[in-house]
Amino acid sequence: VDKDLRYLRVNQMVADMNGCSIEEMVGRTYRDLSPETADVAEPFLRSLMEEGVPVRNLEVRSTPPADPGVQHTYLLSLDPVQGQGGECLGHVSAVQDVTELRRAEHESQRRLRELEILYAHTPVGLCHFDAGLRVLHLNPLFAQISELPPSRHKGANAAELLSYEVSLRLLPQLNRVLQTGESSAALEIHGKTAGHHGVERHWIVQTHPVSTAEGEVAGCITVLQDVTEQVMRRREVERVRDRLEEAQHVARFGSWDWDLLADRMWWSPELYEILGDDPSVPASYDGLVEHVHPNDRNKVRDQLEHTLATNKPYHVTFQIHRGDGAPRFLFAAARLE
């Protein structure tokens, strides 16, 4: 380009950007080809010529004639061309269209922001390991099982990140996922953590491979869910059940539980014994009614219908018959959940 911003030589790519042939460009000025941006661009380009200083990778945006209505992003580099007396005769420019690259970068940044939000606010622990099991990223919930200060997490190896008792269970899972490229089954682990002042916590952990476009395993993401409260409740239920079974055994009373939605019933061992039934017989309401003396069956059914309709407690006394012929009178009490 000469000092009047007239094109002297161009290559095919520049001609394509301007939507014309090389022959149509040569000899024409910047204003001829881009009148809509000339008022802004010409003073700027002339000032660069006057300074005579090379420019590298200047990012500019404009709408090229070849793609009307769409703004493109270009990287522009300028080198001044000087005469023998040092005067500026024009410049040589290199233009690179980086529109798609910038779009991809913006999309990547958007996804990264979404990922950061996900990591920060998801109700489970997340940790991204590379193929060497070094931490690339983890969220605060996963950091609960760490024995390292927050500043040491990134780049730390899984072996130094985790406590010894957690490592014994989790490291084999991580290595297996990296070797096979397949997601792991859910694994329950427990351990004492610095994040909870040494309180033992229980987690369900599952690890998934992270693969490259070529299918190579480049790392893995571990998802960790704190199930301490569920484990504590489960243990309490087991303790209550054990105490109930002991009480039933001592007091010789039985119990049953009926899931009305799924129509599944459970009988305690003592109830089987009271009814004189084999514990291998599936528990059911109809099976229970079959043991009731025919004279009391309507009373048992009516009381059940009344309870279902009013949500009032179920109380009924009835006679049963057993295989040994011995008469038994039972009192049953139940409530709806």
CSV table of C-alpha atoms in Angstrom, one decimal:
chain,number,residue,atom,x,y,z
A,1,VAL,CA,0.0,0.0,0.0
A,2,ASP,CA,1.5,3.4,-0.9
A,3,LYS,CA,1.3,6.5,1.2
A,4,ASP,CA,-2.1,7.4,-0.3
A,5,LEU,CA,-3.4,4.0,0.9
A,6,ARG,CA,-3.6,2.7,-2.7
A,7,TYR,CA,-3.1,-1.0,-3.1
A,8,LEU,CA,0.0,-1.8,-5.2
A,9,ARG,CA,0.2,-5.6,-4.7
A,10,VAL,CA,-2.2,-8.1,-3.0
A,11,ASN,CA,-2.5,-11.8,-2.8
A,12,GLN,CA,-5.6,-13.9,-3.5
A,13,MET,CA,-6.6,-14.2,0.1
A,14,VAL,CA,-6.8,-10.4,0.6
A,15,ALA,CA,-8.7,-10.1,-2.7
A,16,ASP,CA,-11.1,-12.8,-1.4
A,17,MET,CA,-11.7,-10.9,1.8
A,18,ASN,CA,-12.7,-7.8,-0.2
A,19,GLY,CA,-14.9,-9.8,-2.5
A,20,CYS,CA,-13.1,-9.0,-5.7
A,21,SER,CA,-10.2,-10.2,-7.9
A,22,ILE,CA,-6.6,-9.2,-7.6
A,23,GLU,CA,-6.8,-7.1,-10.8
A,24,GLU,CA,-9.9,-5.2,-9.4
A,25,MET,CA,-8.0,-4.3,-6.2
A,26,VAL,CA,-4.7,-3.1,-7.6
A,27,GLY,CA,-4.7,0.6,-8.1
A,28,ARG,CA,-7.7,1.3,-5.9
A,29,THR,CA,-7.6,3.0,-2.5
A,30,TYR,CA,-8.8,1.8,0.9
A,31,ARG,CA,-11.7,4.2,0.7
A,32,ASP,CA,-12.8,2.7,-2.7
A,33,LEU,CA,-13.1,-0.7,-1.2
A,34,SER,CA,-14.3,0.1,2.4
A,35,PRO,CA,-16.1,3.4,2.3
A,36,GLU,CA,-18.1,2.7,5.5
A,37,THR,CA,-14.9,2.4,7.7
A,38,ALA,CA,-12.7,4.8,5.8
A,39,ASP,CA,-13.4,7.9,8.0
A,40,VAL,CA,-12.1,6.0,11.0
A,41,ALA,CA,-9.4,3.8,9.4
A,42,GLU,CA,-7.6,6.2,7.1
A,43,PRO,CA,-6.4,8.7,9.8
A,44,PHE,CA,-5.3,5.8,11.9
A,45,LEU,CA,-3.4,4.1,9.1
A,46,ARG,CA,-1.8,7.4,8.1
A,47,SER,CA,-0.6,8.1,11.7
A,48,LEU,CA,1.0,4.6,11.7
A,49,MET,CA,2.9,5.5,8.5
A,50,GLU,CA,4.1,8.8,9.9
A,51,GLU,CA,5.4,7.1,13.0
A,52,GLY,CA,7.2,4.6,10.9
A,53,VAL,CA,7.0,1.9,13.6
A,54,PRO,CA,6.1,-1.7,12.8
A,55,VAL,CA,2.8,-2.9,14.3
A,56,ARG,CA,2.3,-6.5,15.2
A,57,ASN,CA,-1.0,-8.4,15.6
A,58,LEU,CA,-3.3,-5.4,16.0
A,59,GLU,CA,-6.8,-6.7,16.5
A,60,VAL,CA,-9.4,-4.9,14.4
A,61,ARG,CA,-13.1,-5.6,13.6
A,62,SER,CA,-14.9,-4.8,10.4
A,63,THR,CA,-17.5,-6.1,8.0
A,64,PRO,CA,-15.8,-7.3,4.8
A,65,PRO,CA,-17.5,-6.8,1.4
A,66,ALA,CA,-17.3,-10.5,0.9
A,67,ASP,CA,-19.5,-11.2,3.9
A,68,PRO,CA,-21.9,-8.3,4.3
A,69,GLY,CA,-23.8,-8.0,7.6
A,70,VAL,CA,-21.2,-10.1,9.5
A,71,GLN,CA,-18.5,-8.5,11.6
A,72,HIS,CA,-15.1,-10.2,11.3
A,73,THR,CA,-12.1,-10.1,13.5
A,74,TYR,CA,-8.6,-9.6,11.9
A,75,LEU,CA,-5.1,-9.6,13.2
A,76,LEU,CA,-3.2,-6.8,11.3
A,77,SER,CA,0.6,-6.4,11.1
A,78,LEU,CA,2.2,-3.4,9.4
A,79,ASP,CA,5.8,-2.9,8.3
A,80,PRO,CA,6.7,0.6,6.9
A,81,VAL,CA,8.4,0.8,3.5
A,82,GLN,CA,11.0,3.7,3.5
A,83,GLY,CA,12.7,5.4,0.6
A,84,GLN,CA,16.5,6.1,0.4
A,85,GLY,CA,16.0,9.4,2.3
A,86,GLY,CA,14.1,7.7,5.1
A,87,GLU,CA,10.7,9.0,4.0
A,88,CYS,CA,7.8,6.6,4.3
A,89,LEU,CA,6.6,5.4,0.9
A,90,GLY,CA,3.8,3.1,2.2
A,91,HIS,CA,3.6,-0.1,4.1
A,92,VAL,CA,3.3,-3.8,3.7
A,93,SER,CA,0.4,-5.3,5.7
A,94,ALA,CA,-0.4,-8.9,6.7
A,95,VAL,CA,-4.0,-9.6,7.5
A,96,GLN,CA,-5.2,-12.8,9.2
A,97,ASP,CA,-9.0,-13.5,9.7
A,98,VAL,CA,-9.3,-14.9,13.2
A,99,THR,CA,-13.1,-14.6,13.4
A,100,GLU,CA,-13.7,-18.4,13.9
A,101,LEU,CA,-10.8,-18.6,16.3
A,102,ARG,CA,-12.2,-15.8,18.5
A,103,ARG,CA,-15.7,-17.4,18.4
A,104,ALA,CA,-14.2,-20.7,19.6
A,105,GLU,CA,-12.3,-18.8,22.3
A,106,HIS,CA,-15.4,-17.0,23.5
A,107,GLU,CA,-17.4,-20.3,23.5
A,108,SER,CA,-14.6,-22.0,25.5
A,109,GLN,CA,-14.6,-19.1,27.9
A,110,ARG,CA,-18.4,-19.3,28.3
A,111,ARG,CA,-18.2,-23.0,28.9
A,112,LEU,CA,-15.4,-22.5,31.4
A,113,ARG,CA,-17.5,-20.0,33.3
A,114,GLU,CA,-20.4,-22.4,33.4
A,115,LEU,CA,-18.0,-25.2,34.6
A,116,GLU,CA,-16.7,-22.9,37.3
A,117,ILE,CA,-20.3,-22.2,38.4
A,118,LEU,CA,-21.0,-25.9,38.4
A,119,TYR,CA,-17.9,-26.8,40.4
A,120,ALA,CA,-18.7,-24.0,42.9
A,121,HIS,CA,-22.4,-24.8,43.5
A,122,THR,CA,-23.0,-28.4,42.7
A,123,PRO,CA,-24.1,-30.4,45.8
A,124,VAL,CA,-21.5,-33.1,45.2
A,125,GLY,CA,-17.7,-33.1,45.3
A,126,LEU,CA,-15.8,-33.0,42.0
A,127,CYS,CA,-12.2,-33.5,41.2
A,128,HIS,CA,-10.5,-33.5,37.7
A,129,PHE,CA,-7.3,-35.6,37.6
A,130,ASP,CA,-4.9,-35.7,34.7
A,131,ALA,CA,-3.4,-39.0,33.4
A,132,GLY,CA,-0.8,-38.8,36.2
A,133,LEU,CA,-3.5,-38.4,38.8
A,134,ARG,CA,-2.5,-34.8,39.5
A,135,VAL,CA,-5.3,-32.4,40.4
A,136,LEU,CA,-6.3,-30.1,37.6
A,137,HIS,CA,-9.4,-28.8,39.3
A,138,LEU,CA,-11.5,-29.5,42.4
A,139,ASN,CA,-14.4,-27.9,44.2
A,140,PRO,CA,-14.8,-27.1,47.9
A,141,LEU,CA,-16.9,-30.2,48.7
A,142,PHE,CA,-14.2,-32.5,47.3
A,143,ALA,CA,-11.5,-30.6,49.2
A,144,GLN,CA,-13.2,-31.8,52.4
A,145,ILE,CA,-11.4,-35.2,52.1
A,146,SER,CA,-8.1,-33.5,51.4
A,147,GLU,CA,-5.3,-33.4,54.0
A,148,LEU,CA,-3.6,-30.5,52.2
A,149,PRO,CA,-4.2,-26.7,52.6
A,150,PRO,CA,-6.2,-25.1,49.8
A,151,SER,CA,-3.1,-23.5,48.2
A,152,ARG,CA,-1.6,-27.0,47.7
A,153,HIS,CA,-4.6,-28.6,45.9
A,154,LYS,CA,-3.8,-27.7,42.3
A,155,GLY,CA,-1.1,-29.9,40.9
A,156,ALA,CA,-1.1,-32.2,43.9
A,157,ASN,CA,-1.0,-36.0,43.3
A,158,ALA,CA,-3.9,-38.0,44.4
A,159,ALA,CA,-1.7,-40.0,46.8
A,160,GLU,CA,-0.7,-36.9,48.8
A,161,LEU,CA,-4.1,-35.3,48.5
A,162,LEU,CA,-6.0,-38.1,50.2
A,163,SER,CA,-5.7,-39.6,53.6
A,164,TYR,CA,-4.2,-43.1,53.9
A,165,GLU,CA,-7.4,-44.9,54.6
A,166,VAL,CA,-9.2,-43.1,51.8
A,167,SER,CA,-6.3,-43.8,49.4
A,168,LEU,CA,-6.5,-47.5,50.0
A,169,ARG,CA,-10.0,-47.6,48.6
A,170,LEU,CA,-10.0,-44.8,46.0
A,171,LEU,CA,-6.6,-45.0,44.3
A,172,PRO,CA,-7.3,-48.5,42.8
A,173,GLN,CA,-10.6,-47.1,41.4
A,174,LEU,CA,-8.8,-44.2,39.8
A,175,ASN,CA,-6.1,-46.3,38.2
A,176,ARG,CA,-8.6,-48.8,36.9
A,177,VAL,CA,-10.5,-46.1,35.1
A,178,LEU,CA,-7.3,-44.7,33.6
A,179,GLN,CA,-6.3,-48.2,32.4
A,180,THR,CA,-9.7,-49.4,31.0
A,181,GLY,CA,-11.3,-46.1,29.9
A,182,GLU,CA,-14.5,-47.2,31.6
A,183,SER,CA,-16.5,-45.6,34.3
A,184,SER,CA,-16.3,-47.2,37.7
A,185,ALA,CA,-19.1,-48.7,39.8
A,186,ALA,CA,-20.2,-46.7,42.8
A,187,LEU,CA,-17.9,-47.3,45.8
A,188,GLU,CA,-18.6,-46.5,49.4
A,189,ILE,CA,-15.6,-45.1,51.3
A,190,HIS,CA,-15.1,-43.5,54.7
A,191,GLY,CA,-12.5,-41.7,56.6
A,192,LYS,CA,-11.7,-38.8,59.0
A,193,THR,CA,-11.2,-35.5,57.3
A,194,ALA,CA,-9.5,-32.2,58.2
A,195,GLY,CA,-12.5,-30.4,56.7
A,196,HIS,CA,-14.7,-31.8,59.4
A,197,HIS,CA,-12.2,-31.6,62.3
A,198,GLY,CA,-11.5,-35.3,62.3
A,199,VAL,CA,-15.1,-36.4,62.2
A,200,GLU,CA,-15.6,-39.7,60.3
A,201,ARG,CA,-17.5,-39.1,57.1
A,202,HIS,CA,-19.0,-41.6,54.5
A,203,TRP,CA,-19.0,-41.0,50.8
A,204,ILE,CA,-20.2,-42.7,47.6
A,205,VAL,CA,-17.6,-42.2,44.9
A,206,GLN,CA,-17.7,-42.8,41.2
A,207,THR,CA,-15.0,-42.0,38.6
A,208,HIS,CA,-15.5,-41.3,34.9
A,209,PRO,CA,-12.8,-41.2,32.2
A,210,VAL,CA,-11.9,-38.0,30.3
A,211,SER,CA,-10.9,-38.8,26.7
A,212,THR,CA,-9.2,-36.8,23.9
A,213,ALA,CA,-10.8,-36.5,20.4
A,214,GLU,CA,-8.6,-39.5,19.4
A,215,GLY,CA,-10.1,-41.6,22.2
A,216,GLU,CA,-7.0,-41.6,24.4
A,217,VAL,CA,-7.7,-41.4,28.2
A,218,ALA,CA,-6.3,-38.0,29.3
A,219,GLY,CA,-7.6,-38.1,32.9
A,220,CYS,CA,-10.6,-38.7,35.0
A,221,ILE,CA,-13.3,-36.9,36.9
A,222,THR,CA,-14.3,-38.2,40.4
A,223,VAL,CA,-17.7,-37.5,41.7
A,224,LEU,CA,-18.1,-37.7,45.5
A,225,GLN,CA,-21.4,-37.6,47.4
A,226,ASP,CA,-21.4,-37.3,51.2
A,227,VAL,CA,-23.8,-39.9,52.6
A,228,THR,CA,-22.8,-39.7,56.2
A,229,GLU,CA,-26.3,-38.7,57.4
A,230,GLN,CA,-27.8,-41.6,55.4
A,231,VAL,CA,-25.4,-44.1,56.8
A,232,MET,CA,-26.1,-42.8,60.4
A,233,ARG,CA,-29.9,-43.1,59.7
A,234,ARG,CA,-29.4,-46.6,58.3
A,235,ARG,CA,-27.4,-47.7,61.4
A,236,GLU,CA,-30.1,-46.2,63.6
A,237,VAL,CA,-32.8,-48.1,61.7
A,238,GLU,CA,-30.8,-51.3,62.1
A,239,ARG,CA,-30.4,-50.7,65.8
A,240,VAL,CA,-34.1,-50.1,66.2
A,241,ARG,CA,-34.9,-53.2,64.1
A,242,ASP,CA,-32.6,-55.3,66.3
A,243,ARG,CA,-34.2,-53.9,69.5
A,244,LEU,CA,-37.7,-54.6,68.0
A,245,GLU,CA,-36.7,-58.1,67.0
A,246,GLU,CA,-35.4,-58.7,70.5
A,247,ALA,CA,-38.5,-57.3,72.1
A,248,GLN,CA,-40.8,-59.4,69.9
A,249,HIS,CA,-38.8,-62.5,70.8
A,250,VAL,CA,-39.0,-61.8,74.5
A,251,ALA,CA,-42.6,-60.6,74.6
A,252,ARG,CA,-43.8,-63.1,71.9
A,253,PHE,CA,-45.6,-60.5,69.7
A,254,GLY,CA,-45.2,-60.2,66.0
A,255,SER,CA,-45.2,-57.3,63.6
A,256,TRP,CA,-46.0,-56.7,59.9
A,257,ASP,CA,-45.3,-53.9,57.5
A,258,TRP,CA,-47.4,-53.3,54.4
A,259,ASP,CA,-46.3,-51.1,51.4
A,260,LEU,CA,-49.8,-50.1,50.0
A,261,LEU,CA,-48.4,-48.5,46.9
A,262,ALA,CA,-46.3,-51.5,45.8
A,263,ASP,CA,-48.6,-54.0,47.6
A,264,ARG,CA,-45.6,-55.6,49.4
A,265,MET,CA,-45.9,-57.0,52.9
A,266,TRP,CA,-43.2,-58.1,55.4
A,267,TRP,CA,-43.8,-60.3,58.5
A,268,SER,CA,-41.5,-60.6,61.4
A,269,PRO,CA,-40.3,-64.1,62.3
A,270,GLU,CA,-42.5,-64.1,65.4
A,271,LEU,CA,-45.6,-63.4,63.3
A,272,TYR,CA,-44.8,-66.4,61.2
A,273,GLU,CA,-44.5,-68.4,64.4
A,274,ILE,CA,-47.8,-67.0,65.8
A,275,LEU,CA,-49.6,-67.9,62.6
A,276,GLY,CA,-47.9,-71.3,62.4
A,277,ASP,CA,-46.6,-70.5,58.9
A,278,ASP,CA,-43.3,-71.5,57.3
A,279,PRO,CA,-41.1,-68.4,57.0
A,280,SER,CA,-40.5,-69.3,53.4
A,281,VAL,CA,-44.1,-68.5,52.6
A,282,PRO,CA,-44.4,-65.0,51.0
A,283,ALA,CA,-46.0,-62.5,53.3
A,284,SER,CA,-49.3,-61.0,52.0
A,285,TYR,CA,-52.5,-59.4,53.3
A,286,ASP,CA,-54.6,-62.2,51.7
A,287,GLY,CA,-52.3,-64.7,53.4
A,288,LEU,CA,-52.9,-63.1,56.7
A,289,VAL,CA,-56.7,-63.0,56.2
A,290,GLU,CA,-56.7,-66.7,55.3
A,291,HIS,CA,-55.6,-67.5,58.9
A,292,VAL,CA,-58.5,-65.5,60.4
A,293,HIS,CA,-61.5,-67.5,61.5
A,294,PRO,CA,-64.3,-67.2,58.9
A,295,ASN,CA,-66.5,-65.5,61.6
A,296,ASP,CA,-64.0,-62.7,62.0
A,297,ARG,CA,-62.9,-62.1,58.5
A,298,ASN,CA,-65.5,-59.4,57.7
A,299,LYS,CA,-64.6,-57.6,60.9
A,300,VAL,CA,-60.9,-57.6,60.0
A,301,ARG,CA,-61.6,-56.3,56.5
A,302,ASP,CA,-64.1,-53.7,57.6
A,303,GLN,CA,-61.7,-52.3,60.2
A,304,LEU,CA,-59.0,-52.0,57.5
A,305,GLU,CA,-61.4,-50.2,55.1
A,306,HIS,CA,-62.3,-47.8,58.0
A,307,THR,CA,-58.7,-47.1,58.7
A,308,LEU,CA,-57.9,-46.4,55.0
A,309,ALA,CA,-60.9,-44.1,54.7
A,310,THR,CA,-60.4,-42.1,57.9
A,311,ASN,CA,-56.7,-42.4,58.6
A,312,LYS,CA,-57.6,-43.5,62.2
A,313,PRO,CA,-55.6,-46.2,64.0
A,314,TYR,CA,-56.3,-49.8,63.2
A,315,HIS,CA,-57.4,-51.8,66.3
A,316,VAL,CA,-59.1,-55.2,66.0
A,317,THR,CA,-59.3,-58.5,68.0
A,318,PHE,CA,-59.9,-61.7,66.1
A,319,GLN,CA,-59.6,-65.4,66.2
A,320,ILE,CA,-57.2,-67.4,63.9
A,321,HIS,CA,-56.8,-71.0,63.1
A,322,ARG,CA,-53.5,-72.7,62.8
A,323,GLY,CA,-52.3,-75.9,61.2
A,324,ASP,CA,-52.1,-77.6,64.6
A,325,GLY,CA,-55.8,-76.9,65.2
A,326,ALA,CA,-55.0,-74.9,68.4
A,327,PRO,CA,-57.3,-71.8,68.7
A,328,ARG,CA,-55.6,-68.4,69.1
A,329,PHE,CA,-57.1,-65.0,69.8
A,330,LEU,CA,-55.0,-62.0,68.5
A,331,PHE,CA,-55.1,-58.3,69.0
A,332,ALA,CA,-53.7,-56.3,66.1
A,333,ALA,CA,-52.9,-52.6,66.1
A,334,ALA,CA,-51.5,-50.5,63.2
A,335,ARG,CA,-51.3,-47.0,61.9
A,336,LEU,CA,-51.0,-45.4,58.5
A,337,GLU,CA,-47.9,-43.6,57.3
